[in-house]
XYZ file of C-alpha atoms in Angstrom:
435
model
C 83.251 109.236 79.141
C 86.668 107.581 79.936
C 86.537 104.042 81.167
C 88.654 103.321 83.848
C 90.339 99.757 84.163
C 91.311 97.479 86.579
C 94.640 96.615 86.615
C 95.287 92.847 87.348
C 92.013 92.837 89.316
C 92.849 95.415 91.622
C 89.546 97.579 92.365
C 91.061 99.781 94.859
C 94.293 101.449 93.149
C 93.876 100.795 89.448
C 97.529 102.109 89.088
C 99.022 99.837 91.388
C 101.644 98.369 88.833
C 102.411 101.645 87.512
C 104.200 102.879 90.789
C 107.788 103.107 90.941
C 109.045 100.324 93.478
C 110.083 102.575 95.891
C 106.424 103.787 96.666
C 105.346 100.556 97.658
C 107.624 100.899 101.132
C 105.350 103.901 101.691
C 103.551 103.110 105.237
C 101.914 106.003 107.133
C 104.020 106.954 110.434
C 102.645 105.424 113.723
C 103.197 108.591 114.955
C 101.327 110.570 112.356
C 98.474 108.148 112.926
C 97.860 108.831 116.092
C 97.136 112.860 115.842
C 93.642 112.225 114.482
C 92.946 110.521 118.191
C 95.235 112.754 120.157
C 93.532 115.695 118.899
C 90.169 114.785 120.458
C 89.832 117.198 123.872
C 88.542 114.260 125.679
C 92.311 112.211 125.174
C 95.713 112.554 127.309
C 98.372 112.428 124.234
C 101.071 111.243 125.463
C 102.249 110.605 122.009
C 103.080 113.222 119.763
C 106.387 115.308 120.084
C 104.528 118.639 119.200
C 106.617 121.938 121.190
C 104.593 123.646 123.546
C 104.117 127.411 122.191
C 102.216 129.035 125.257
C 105.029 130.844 125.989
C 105.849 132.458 123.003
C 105.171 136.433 122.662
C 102.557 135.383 120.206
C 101.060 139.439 120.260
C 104.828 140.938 119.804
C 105.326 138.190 117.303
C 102.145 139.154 115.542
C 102.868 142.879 115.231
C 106.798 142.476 114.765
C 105.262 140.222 111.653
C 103.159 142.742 110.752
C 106.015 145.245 110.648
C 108.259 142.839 108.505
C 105.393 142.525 105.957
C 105.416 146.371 105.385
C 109.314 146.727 105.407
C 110.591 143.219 103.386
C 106.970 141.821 102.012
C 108.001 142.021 98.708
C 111.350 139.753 99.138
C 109.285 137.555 102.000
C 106.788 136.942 99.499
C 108.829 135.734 96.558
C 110.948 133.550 95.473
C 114.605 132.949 97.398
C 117.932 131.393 97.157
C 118.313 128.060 97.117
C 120.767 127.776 99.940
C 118.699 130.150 102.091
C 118.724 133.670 103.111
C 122.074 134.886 104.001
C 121.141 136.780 107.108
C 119.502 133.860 108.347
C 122.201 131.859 107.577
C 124.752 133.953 109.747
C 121.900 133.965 112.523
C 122.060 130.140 112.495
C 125.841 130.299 113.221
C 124.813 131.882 116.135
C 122.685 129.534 117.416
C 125.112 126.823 116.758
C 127.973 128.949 118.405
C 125.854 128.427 121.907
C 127.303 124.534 121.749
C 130.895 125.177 120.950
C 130.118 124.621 116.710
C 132.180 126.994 114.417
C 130.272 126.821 111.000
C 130.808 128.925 107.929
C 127.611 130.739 106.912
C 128.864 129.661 103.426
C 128.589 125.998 104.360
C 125.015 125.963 105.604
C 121.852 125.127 103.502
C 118.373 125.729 104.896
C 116.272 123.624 104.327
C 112.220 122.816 105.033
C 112.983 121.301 108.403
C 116.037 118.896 109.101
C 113.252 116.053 107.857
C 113.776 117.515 104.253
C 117.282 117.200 105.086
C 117.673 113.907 105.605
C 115.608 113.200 102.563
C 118.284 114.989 100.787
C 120.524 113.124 102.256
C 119.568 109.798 101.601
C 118.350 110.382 98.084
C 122.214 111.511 97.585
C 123.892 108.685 99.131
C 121.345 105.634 98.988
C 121.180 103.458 95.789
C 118.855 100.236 96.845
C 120.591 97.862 99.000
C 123.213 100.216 100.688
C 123.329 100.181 104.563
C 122.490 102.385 106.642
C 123.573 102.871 110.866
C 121.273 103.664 112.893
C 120.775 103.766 117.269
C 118.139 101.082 118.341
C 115.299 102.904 118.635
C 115.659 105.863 116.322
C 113.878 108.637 114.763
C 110.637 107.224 113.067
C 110.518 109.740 110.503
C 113.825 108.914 109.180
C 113.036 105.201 109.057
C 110.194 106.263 107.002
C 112.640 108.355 104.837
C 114.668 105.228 104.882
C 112.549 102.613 104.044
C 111.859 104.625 100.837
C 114.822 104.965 98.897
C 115.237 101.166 100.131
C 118.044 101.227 101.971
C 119.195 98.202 104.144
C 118.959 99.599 107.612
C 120.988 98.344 110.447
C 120.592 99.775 113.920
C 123.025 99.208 116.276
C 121.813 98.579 120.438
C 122.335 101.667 122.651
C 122.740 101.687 126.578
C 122.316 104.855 128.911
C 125.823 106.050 127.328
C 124.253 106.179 123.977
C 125.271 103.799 121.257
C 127.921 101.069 122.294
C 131.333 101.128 120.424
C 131.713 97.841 120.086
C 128.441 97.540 118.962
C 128.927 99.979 116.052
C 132.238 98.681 114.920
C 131.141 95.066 115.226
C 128.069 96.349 112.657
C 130.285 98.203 109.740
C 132.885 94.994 110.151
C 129.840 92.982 109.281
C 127.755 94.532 106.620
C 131.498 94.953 104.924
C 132.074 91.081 104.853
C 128.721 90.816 103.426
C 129.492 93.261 100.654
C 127.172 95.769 102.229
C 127.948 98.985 101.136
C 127.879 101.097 104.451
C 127.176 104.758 103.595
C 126.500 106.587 106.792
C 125.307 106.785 110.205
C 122.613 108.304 111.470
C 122.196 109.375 115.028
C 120.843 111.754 117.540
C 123.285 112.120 120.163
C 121.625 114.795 122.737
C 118.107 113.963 124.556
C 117.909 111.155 121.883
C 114.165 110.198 120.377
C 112.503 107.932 121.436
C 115.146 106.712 124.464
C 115.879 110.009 125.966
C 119.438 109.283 126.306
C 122.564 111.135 125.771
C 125.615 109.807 123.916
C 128.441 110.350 126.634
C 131.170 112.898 126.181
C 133.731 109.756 126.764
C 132.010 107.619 123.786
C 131.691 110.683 121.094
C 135.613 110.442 119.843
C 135.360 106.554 119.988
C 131.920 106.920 117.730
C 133.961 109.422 115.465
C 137.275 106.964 115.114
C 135.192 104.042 114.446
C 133.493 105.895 111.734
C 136.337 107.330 109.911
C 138.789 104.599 109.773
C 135.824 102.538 108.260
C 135.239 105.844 106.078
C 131.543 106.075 107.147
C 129.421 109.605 106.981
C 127.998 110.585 109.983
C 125.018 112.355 109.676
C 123.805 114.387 113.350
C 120.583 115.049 113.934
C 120.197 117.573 116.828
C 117.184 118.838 117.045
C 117.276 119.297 121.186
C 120.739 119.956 121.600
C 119.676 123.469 123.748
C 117.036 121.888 125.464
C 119.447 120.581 128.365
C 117.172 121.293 131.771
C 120.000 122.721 133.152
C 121.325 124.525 130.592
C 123.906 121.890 129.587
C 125.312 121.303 125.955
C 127.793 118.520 124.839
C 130.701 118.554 122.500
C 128.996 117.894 118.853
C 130.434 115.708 116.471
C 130.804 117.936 114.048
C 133.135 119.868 115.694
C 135.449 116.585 116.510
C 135.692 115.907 112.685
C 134.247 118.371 110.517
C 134.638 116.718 107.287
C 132.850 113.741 108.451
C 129.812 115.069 110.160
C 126.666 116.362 108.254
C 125.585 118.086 110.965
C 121.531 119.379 111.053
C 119.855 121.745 113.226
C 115.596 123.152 113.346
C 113.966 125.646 114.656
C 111.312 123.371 115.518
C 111.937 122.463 119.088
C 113.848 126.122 120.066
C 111.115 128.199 118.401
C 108.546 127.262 116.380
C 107.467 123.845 114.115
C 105.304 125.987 111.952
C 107.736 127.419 109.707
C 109.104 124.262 108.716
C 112.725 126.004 109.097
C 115.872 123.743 109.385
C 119.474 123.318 108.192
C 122.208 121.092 107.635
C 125.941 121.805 107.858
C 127.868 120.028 105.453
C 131.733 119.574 104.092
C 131.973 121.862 101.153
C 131.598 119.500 98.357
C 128.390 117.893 99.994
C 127.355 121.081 100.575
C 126.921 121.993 97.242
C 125.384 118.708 96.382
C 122.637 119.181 99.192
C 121.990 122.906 97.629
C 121.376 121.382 94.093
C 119.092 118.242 95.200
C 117.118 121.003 97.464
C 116.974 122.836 94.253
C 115.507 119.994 92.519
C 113.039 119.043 94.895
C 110.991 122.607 96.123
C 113.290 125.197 94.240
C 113.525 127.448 97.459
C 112.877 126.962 101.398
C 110.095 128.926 102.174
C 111.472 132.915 101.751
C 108.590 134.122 104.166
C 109.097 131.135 106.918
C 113.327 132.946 106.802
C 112.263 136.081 106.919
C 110.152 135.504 110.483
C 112.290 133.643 111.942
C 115.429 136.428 110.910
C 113.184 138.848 111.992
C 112.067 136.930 115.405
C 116.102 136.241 115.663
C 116.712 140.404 115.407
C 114.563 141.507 117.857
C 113.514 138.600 120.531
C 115.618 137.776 123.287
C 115.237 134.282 121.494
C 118.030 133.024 124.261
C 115.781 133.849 126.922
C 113.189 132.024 125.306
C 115.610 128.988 125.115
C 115.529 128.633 129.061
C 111.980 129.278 129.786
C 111.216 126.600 127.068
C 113.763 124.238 129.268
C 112.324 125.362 132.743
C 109.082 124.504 131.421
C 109.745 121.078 129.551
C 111.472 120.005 133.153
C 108.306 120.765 135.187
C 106.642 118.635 132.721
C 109.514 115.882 132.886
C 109.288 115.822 136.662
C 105.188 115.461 136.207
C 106.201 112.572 134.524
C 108.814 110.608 136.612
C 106.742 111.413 139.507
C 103.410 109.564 138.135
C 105.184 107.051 136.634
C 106.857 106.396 140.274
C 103.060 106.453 141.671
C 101.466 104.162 139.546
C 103.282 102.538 137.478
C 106.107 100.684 139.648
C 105.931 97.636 137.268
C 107.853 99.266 134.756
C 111.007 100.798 134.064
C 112.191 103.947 132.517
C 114.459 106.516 132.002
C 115.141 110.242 133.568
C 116.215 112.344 130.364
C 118.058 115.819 131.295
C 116.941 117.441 128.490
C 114.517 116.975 125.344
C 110.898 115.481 125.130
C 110.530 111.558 125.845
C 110.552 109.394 128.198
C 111.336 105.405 126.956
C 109.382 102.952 129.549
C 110.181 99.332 129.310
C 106.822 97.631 129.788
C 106.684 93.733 132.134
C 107.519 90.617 130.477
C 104.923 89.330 128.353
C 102.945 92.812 127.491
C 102.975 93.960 123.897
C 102.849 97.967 123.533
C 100.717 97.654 120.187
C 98.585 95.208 121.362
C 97.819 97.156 124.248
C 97.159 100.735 122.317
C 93.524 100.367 120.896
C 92.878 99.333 124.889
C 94.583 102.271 125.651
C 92.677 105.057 123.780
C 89.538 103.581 124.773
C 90.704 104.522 128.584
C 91.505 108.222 126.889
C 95.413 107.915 126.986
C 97.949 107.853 123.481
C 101.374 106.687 123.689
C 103.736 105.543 120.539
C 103.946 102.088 120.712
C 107.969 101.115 120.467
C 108.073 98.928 117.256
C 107.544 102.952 115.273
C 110.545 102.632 116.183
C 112.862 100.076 114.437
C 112.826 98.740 110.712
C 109.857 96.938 109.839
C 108.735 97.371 113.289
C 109.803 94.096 114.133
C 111.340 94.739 117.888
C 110.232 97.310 120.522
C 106.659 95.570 121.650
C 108.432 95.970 125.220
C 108.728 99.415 125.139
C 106.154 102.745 124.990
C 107.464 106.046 123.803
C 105.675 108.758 126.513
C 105.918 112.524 125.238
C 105.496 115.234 127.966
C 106.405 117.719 125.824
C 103.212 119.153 125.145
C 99.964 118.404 128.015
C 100.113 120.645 131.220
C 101.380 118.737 134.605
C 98.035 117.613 135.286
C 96.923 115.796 132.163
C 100.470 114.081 132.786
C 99.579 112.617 135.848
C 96.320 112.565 134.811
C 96.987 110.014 131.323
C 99.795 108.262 133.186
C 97.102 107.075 135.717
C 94.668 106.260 132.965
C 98.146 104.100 131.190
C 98.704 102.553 134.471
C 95.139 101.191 134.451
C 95.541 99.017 130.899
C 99.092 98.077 132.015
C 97.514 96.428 135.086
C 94.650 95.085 132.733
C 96.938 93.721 130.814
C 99.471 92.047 133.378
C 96.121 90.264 135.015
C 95.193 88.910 131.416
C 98.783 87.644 131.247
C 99.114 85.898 134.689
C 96.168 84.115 133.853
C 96.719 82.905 130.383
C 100.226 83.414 129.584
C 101.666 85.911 126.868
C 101.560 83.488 124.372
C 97.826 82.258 124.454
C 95.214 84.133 122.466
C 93.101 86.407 125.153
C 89.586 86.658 125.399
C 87.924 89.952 123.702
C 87.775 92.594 126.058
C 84.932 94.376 124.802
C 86.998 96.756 123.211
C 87.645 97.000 119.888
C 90.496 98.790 117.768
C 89.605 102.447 116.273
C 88.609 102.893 113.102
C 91.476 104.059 110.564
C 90.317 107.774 110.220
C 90.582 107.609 114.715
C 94.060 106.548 114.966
């Protein structure tokens, strides 16, 4: 029998010292965490930014599946390209066509999702210590992505315009006296997550001169781009300066998560770095996740789809605005035009983490704000609110149960101040395996 030792004492991870020191800014996602607890029937989750599906042809797609299998099974079952199928890759032209962007089917890589992209990405350009940009809040999953090739991450304050200017340039000008090495920005310009926002058309070529004289990558994540309630797109980045944008796309939010399809768009030297580092890391996107989604692309009206998927995510937005206006006056928020979130500023003095174990015991999941900044040190004032995926009526229905620990919460404050310990409530956090 092989005896197992303790390393340095430790009992619970005997190979604690042997991990590589980028493994120890592993941290599980707050919005990961909160599925186990959202997935309970009896729980409004207003958290997670999961697509609703109901719409989709799910029989057609079943039987147009089935028909693939018999005609290309034996190429959608094996091993692919490492850049992607080619079809597919002249397909995703054509999706990116539908917001002005002229892209080379040569110059895109697909990838497993645009998350696997910006893993690529960052393991390219990030040694430890370099900078990165960000928008204050940002993606969470990127952070995450961030935080473990240990990259210094700066994130730069955004207004309802999108990220300020002056802002941005007073950043890089910054991080450059301090010897900072500043590598690239990463944003998310359209129907932004977590704020909702929209980088304005007037602020995009400031964003790209700022960035180029101070020869800065800009990475463009645009995962909701076509999900514009009213059918409205916005000038990308990448088509203002095409050798300085890595631009990414997914099928995620315009079709389905399940496949795990995405791409990025990159200069032609990048492009062949992000091809070998894909390589490297899972060989091949998955050949039968392309051939689906090609196939789905052939014979769907898949632009069709597009709009009911943005009639139906505005029903749910207006669900939202309107309960928020009912019962929850005390707070503030804004009214995206397109994408999945809503980002509601909470009173003075409430804490959005503090408040979430008191929140799923009233049946309700939000994403607490700090997810969304480095080291989750800012964003207590805010809650990230998804109605992406819960009919009209759960909205309502888990904004009134919200409202109920906000008001909790503000009577707790008025009478013993944000700063004083409060009194248990009764309730107690969830265990680790509920949240």
């Amino acid at each position: 029998m092989i005896e197992h030792r303790t390393v340095k004492g430790n009992r619970l991870d005997p190979w604690l010292d042997s991990y590589a020191a980028r493994a120890h800014g592993l941290r599980a996602s707050e919005t990961r965490s909160l599925f186990a607890v959202a997935s309970r029937p009896e729980v409004v989750s207003l958290a997670g930014g999961m697509p609703n599906l109901k719409d989709l042809p799910l029989d057609q797609l079943a039987d147009a599946t089935a028909q693939m299998l018999r005609k290309d099974g034996g190429k959608a079952l094996q091993y692919g390209n490492g850049q992607g199928l080619a079809r597919l890759r002249e397909q995703i032209t054509e999706v990116m066509a539908l917001e002005g962007i002229e892209a080379d089917p040569e110059d895109v890589v697909v990838t497993t999702g645009s998350q696997q992209a910006v893993d690529i990405i960052t393991e390219l350009f990030i040694d430890p210590g370099d900078a990165i940009l960000t928008e204050a809040p940002t993606y969470v999953g990127s952070l995450s992505i961030f935080s473990t090739y240990q990259a210094h991450v700066e994130q730069v304050p955004i207004d309802a315009e999108g990220i300020i200017p002056e802002a941005l340039e007073e950043s890089i000008t910054r991080l450059e006296r301090e010897g900072k090495r500043v590598k690239f920005f990463y944003c998310l310009p359209n129907f932004h997550n977590p704020a909702g926002v929209t980088l304005s058309e007037a602020r995009r070529p400031q964003i790209i001169e700022i960035c180029h004289r101070h020869h800065v990558l800009i990475v463009e994540d645009n995962p909701y781009g076509l999900l514009g309630f009213e059918g409205q797109t916005y000038t990308a980045l990448k088509t203002l300066a095409p050798n300085d944008v890595i631009y990414l796309g997914s099928f995620s939010k315009i079709f389905a998560p399940g496949y795990r399809v995405g791409w990025a768009v990159a200069p032609p030297a990048v492009r062949d770095k992000l091809k070998l580092a894909s390589e490297a890391a899972i060989l091949c996107p998955s050949s039968m996740g392309q051939y689906s989604i090609s196939m789905y692309m052939e014979n769907f009206d898949w632009k069709h789809q597009i709009q009911t998927f943005r009639g139906m995510y505005r029903q749910r937005r207006d669900a939202m605005i309107a309960a928020l206006n009912e019962h929850m006056p005390m707070c503030t928020w804004n009214v995206p035009d397109g994408g999945f979130y809503v980002w509601v500023g909470l009173p003075e003095g409430l804490d959005a983490k503090d408040m979430l174990p008191r929140a799923v015991t009233n049946l309700v999941a939000y994403v607490s704000g700090t997810a969304f900044y480095a080291g989750g040190q800012s964003g207590q004032d805010h809650v990230r609110l998804s109605f992406c995926y819960p009919e009209p009526a759960e909205i309502r229905e888990g904004v009134r149960r919200l409202s109920e620990v906000v008001i909790h919460d503000l009577e707790l404050r008025d009478l013993f101040g944000p700063a004083t310990p409060r009194p248990s409530t009764g309730v107690s956090a969830p265990a680790p395996d509920q949240i």
